[in-house]
PDB file of C-alpha atoms in Angstrom:
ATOM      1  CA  UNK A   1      47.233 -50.325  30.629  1.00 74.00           C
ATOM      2  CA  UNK A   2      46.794 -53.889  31.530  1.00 82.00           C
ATOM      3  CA  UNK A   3      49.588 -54.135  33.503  1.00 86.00           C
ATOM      4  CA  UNK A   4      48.497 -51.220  35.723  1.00 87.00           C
ATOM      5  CA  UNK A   5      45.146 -52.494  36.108  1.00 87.00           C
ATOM      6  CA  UNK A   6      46.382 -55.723  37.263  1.00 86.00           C
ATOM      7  CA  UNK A   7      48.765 -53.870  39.483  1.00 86.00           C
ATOM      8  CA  UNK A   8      45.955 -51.899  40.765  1.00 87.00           C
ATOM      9  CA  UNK A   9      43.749 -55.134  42.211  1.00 85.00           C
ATOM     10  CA  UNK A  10      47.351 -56.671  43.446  1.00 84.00           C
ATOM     11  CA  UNK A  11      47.512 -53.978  45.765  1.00 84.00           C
ATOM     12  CA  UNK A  12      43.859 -53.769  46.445  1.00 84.00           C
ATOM     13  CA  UNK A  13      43.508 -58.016  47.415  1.00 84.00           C
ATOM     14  CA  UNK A  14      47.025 -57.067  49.349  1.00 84.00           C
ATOM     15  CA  UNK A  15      45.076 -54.229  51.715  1.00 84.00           C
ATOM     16  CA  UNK A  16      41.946 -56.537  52.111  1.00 82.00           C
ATOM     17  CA  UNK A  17      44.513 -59.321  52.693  1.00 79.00           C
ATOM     18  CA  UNK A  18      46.130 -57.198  55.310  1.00 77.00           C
ATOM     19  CA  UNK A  19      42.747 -55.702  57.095  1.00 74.00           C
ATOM     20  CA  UNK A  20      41.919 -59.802  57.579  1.00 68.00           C
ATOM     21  CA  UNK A  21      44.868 -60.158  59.411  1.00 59.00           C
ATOM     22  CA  UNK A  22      44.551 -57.655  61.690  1.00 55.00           C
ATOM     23  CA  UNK A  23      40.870 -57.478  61.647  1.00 54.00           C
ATOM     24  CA  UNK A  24      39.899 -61.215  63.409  1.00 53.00           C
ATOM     25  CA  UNK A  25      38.047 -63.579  61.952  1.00 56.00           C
ATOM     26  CA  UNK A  26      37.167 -63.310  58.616  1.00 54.00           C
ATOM     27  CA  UNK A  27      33.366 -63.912  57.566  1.00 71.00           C
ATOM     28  CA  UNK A  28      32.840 -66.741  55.258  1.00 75.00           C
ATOM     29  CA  UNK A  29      31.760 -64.967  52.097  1.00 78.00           C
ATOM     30  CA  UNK A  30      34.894 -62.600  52.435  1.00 80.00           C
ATOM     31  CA  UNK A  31      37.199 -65.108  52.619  1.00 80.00           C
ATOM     32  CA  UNK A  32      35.430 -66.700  49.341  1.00 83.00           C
ATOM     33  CA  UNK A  33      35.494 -63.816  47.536  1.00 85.00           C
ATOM     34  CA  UNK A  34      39.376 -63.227  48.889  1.00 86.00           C
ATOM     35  CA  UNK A  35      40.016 -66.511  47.162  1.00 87.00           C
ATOM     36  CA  UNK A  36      38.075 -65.431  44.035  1.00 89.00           C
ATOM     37  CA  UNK A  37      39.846 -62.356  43.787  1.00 90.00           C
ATOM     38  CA  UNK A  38      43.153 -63.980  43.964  1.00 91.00           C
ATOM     39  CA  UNK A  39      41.861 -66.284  40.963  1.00 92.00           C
ATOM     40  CA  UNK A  40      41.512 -63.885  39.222  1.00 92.00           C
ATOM     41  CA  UNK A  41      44.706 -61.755  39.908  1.00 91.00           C
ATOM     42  CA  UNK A  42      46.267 -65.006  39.046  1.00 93.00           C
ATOM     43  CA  UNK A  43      44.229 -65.536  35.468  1.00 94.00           C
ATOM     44  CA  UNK A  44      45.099 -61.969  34.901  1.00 93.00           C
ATOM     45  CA  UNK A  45      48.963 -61.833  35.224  1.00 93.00           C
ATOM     46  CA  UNK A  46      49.056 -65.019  33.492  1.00 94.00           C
ATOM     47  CA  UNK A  47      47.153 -63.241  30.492  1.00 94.00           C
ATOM     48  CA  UNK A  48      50.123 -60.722  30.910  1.00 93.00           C
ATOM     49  CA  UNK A  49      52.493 -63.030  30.717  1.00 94.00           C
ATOM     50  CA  UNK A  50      51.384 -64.734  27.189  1.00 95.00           C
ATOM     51  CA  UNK A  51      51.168 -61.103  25.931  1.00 93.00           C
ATOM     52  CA  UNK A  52      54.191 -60.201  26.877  1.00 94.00           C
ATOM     53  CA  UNK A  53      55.724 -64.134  25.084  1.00 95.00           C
ATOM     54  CA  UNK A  54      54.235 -63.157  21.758  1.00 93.00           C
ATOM     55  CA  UNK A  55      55.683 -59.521  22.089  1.00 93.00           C
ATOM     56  CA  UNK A  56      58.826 -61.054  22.541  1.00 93.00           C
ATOM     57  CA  UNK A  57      58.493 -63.427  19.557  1.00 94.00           C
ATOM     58  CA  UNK A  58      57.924 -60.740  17.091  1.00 91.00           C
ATOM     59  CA  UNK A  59      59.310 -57.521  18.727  1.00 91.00           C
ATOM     60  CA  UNK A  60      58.873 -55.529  15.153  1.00 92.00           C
ATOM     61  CA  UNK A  61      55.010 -56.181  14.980  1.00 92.00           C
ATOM     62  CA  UNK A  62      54.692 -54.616  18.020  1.00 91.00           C
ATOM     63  CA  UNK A  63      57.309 -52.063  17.766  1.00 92.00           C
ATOM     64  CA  UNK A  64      59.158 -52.665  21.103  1.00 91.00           C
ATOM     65  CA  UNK A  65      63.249 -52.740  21.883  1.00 93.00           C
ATOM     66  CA  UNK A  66      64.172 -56.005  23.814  1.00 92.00           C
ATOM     67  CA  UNK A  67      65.384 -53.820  26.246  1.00 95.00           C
ATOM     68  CA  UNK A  68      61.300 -52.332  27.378  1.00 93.00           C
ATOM     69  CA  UNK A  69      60.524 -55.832  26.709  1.00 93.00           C
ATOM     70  CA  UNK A  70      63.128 -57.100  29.595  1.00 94.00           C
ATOM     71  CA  UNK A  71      61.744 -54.222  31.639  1.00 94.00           C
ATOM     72  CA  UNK A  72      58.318 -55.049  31.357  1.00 93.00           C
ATOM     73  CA  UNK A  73      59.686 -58.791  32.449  1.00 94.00           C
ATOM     74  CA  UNK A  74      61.008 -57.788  35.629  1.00 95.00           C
ATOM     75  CA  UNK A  75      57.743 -56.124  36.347  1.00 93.00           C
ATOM     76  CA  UNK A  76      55.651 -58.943  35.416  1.00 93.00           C
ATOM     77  CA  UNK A  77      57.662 -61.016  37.655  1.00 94.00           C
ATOM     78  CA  UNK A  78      57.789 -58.872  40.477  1.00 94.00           C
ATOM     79  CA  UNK A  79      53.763 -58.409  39.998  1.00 92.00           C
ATOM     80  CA  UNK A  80      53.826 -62.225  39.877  1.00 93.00           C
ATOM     81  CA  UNK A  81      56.176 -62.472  43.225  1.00 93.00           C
ATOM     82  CA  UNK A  82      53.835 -60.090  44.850  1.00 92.00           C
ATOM     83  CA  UNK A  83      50.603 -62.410  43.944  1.00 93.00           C
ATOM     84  CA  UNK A  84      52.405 -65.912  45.190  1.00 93.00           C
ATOM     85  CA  UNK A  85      52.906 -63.598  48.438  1.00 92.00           C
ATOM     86  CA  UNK A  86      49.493 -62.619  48.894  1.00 90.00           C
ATOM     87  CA  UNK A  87      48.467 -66.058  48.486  1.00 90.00           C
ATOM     88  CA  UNK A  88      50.776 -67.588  50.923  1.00 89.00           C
ATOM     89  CA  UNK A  89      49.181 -64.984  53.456  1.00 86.00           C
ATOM     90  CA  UNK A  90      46.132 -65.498  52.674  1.00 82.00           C
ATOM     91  CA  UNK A  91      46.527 -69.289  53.346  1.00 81.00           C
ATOM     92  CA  UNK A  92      48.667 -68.589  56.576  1.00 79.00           C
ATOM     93  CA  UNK A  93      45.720 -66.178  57.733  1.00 69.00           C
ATOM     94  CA  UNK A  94      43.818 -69.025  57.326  1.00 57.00           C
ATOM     95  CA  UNK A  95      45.770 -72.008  59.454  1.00 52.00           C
ATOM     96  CA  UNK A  96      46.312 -69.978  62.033  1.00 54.00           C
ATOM     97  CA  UNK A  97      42.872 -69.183  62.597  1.00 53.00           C
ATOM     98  CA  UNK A  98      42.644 -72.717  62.358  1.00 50.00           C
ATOM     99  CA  UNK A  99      44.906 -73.200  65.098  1.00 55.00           C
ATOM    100  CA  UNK A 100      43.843 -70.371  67.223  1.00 55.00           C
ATOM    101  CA  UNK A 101      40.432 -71.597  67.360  1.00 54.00           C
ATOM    102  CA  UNK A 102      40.788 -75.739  67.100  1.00 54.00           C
ATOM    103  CA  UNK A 103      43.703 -76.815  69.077  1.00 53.00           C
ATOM    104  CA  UNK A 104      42.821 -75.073  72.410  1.00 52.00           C
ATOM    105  CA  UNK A 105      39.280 -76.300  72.162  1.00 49.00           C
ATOM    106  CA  UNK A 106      40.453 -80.313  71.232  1.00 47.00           C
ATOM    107  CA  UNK A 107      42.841 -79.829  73.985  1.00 48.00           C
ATOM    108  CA  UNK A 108      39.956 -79.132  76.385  1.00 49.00           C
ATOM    109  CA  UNK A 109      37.637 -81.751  74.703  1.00 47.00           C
ATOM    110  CA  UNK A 110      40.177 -84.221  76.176  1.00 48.00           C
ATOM    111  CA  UNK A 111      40.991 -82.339  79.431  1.00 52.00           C
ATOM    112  CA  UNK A 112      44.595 -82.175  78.974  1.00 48.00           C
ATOM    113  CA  UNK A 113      46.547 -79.814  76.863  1.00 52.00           C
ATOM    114  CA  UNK A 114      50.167 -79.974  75.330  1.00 54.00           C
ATOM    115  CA  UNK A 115      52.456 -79.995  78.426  1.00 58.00           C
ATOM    116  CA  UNK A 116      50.569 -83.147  79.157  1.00 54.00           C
ATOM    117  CA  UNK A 117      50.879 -84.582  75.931  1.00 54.00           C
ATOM    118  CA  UNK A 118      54.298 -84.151  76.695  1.00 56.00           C
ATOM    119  CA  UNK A 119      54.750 -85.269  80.039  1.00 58.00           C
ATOM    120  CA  UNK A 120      52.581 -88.510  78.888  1.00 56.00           C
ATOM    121  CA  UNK A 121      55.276 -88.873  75.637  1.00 57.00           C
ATOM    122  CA  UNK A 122      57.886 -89.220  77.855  1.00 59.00           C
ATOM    123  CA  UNK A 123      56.804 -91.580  80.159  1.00 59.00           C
ATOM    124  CA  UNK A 124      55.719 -93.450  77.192  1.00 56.00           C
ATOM    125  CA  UNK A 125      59.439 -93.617  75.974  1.00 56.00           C
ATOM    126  CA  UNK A 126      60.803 -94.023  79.836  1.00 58.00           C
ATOM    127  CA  UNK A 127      58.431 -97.594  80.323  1.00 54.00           C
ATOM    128  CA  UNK A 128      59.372 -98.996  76.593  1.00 51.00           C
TER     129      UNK A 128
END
């Protein structure tokens, strides 16, 4: 039951995750409570995962074969996978908005932008 609930808000924080990176800019407060909710998702599978260490340790008491117990594994991991994925988009979301909106905008500040940087680089090198 756990394990489906926890499922359940994976796939939920994985559609908001996805609408914020097709959607723009995210506001402030979303992205907050993005990061919350992926907090969570993380406390929660890692509640799942000490469950499913003391199951292991006394498979009798809890009246489970070793082999639901390995299935169960290979769920919690993929759940786990799927959670490390959802943060590494949710943190690539964010640099590139980063980039998108700070590079151009330094670039201008300065009045040159990166084929300059380049050209300047070079004849940097070329006069040393």
């Amino acid at each position: 039951k756990d394990f489906e609930r926890v499922k359940k808000s994976s796939s939920q924080l994985a559609q908001e995750v996805s609408s914020q990176d097709n959607g723009g800019k995210p506001e402030a407060r979303k992205a907050a409570l993005l990061r919350g909710n992926l907090t969570q998702l993380r406390q929660d599978v890692s509640q799942l995962q000490h469950s499913l260490m003391s199951m292991s340790q006394n498979t009798q008491a809890y009246n489970i074969t070793k082999k639901e117990l390995s299935r169960r594994g290979d769920s919690l991991a993929q759940l786990s996978d799927q959670v490390d994925l959802l943060q590494e988009q949710i943190k690539s979301g964010v640099r590139r908005r980063i980039e998108e909106h700070s590079a151009p905008a330094r670039d201008e500040a300065y009045g040159f932008g990166a084929a300059d940087l380049q050209r300047l680089s070079e004849q940097e090198t070329s006069h040393q």
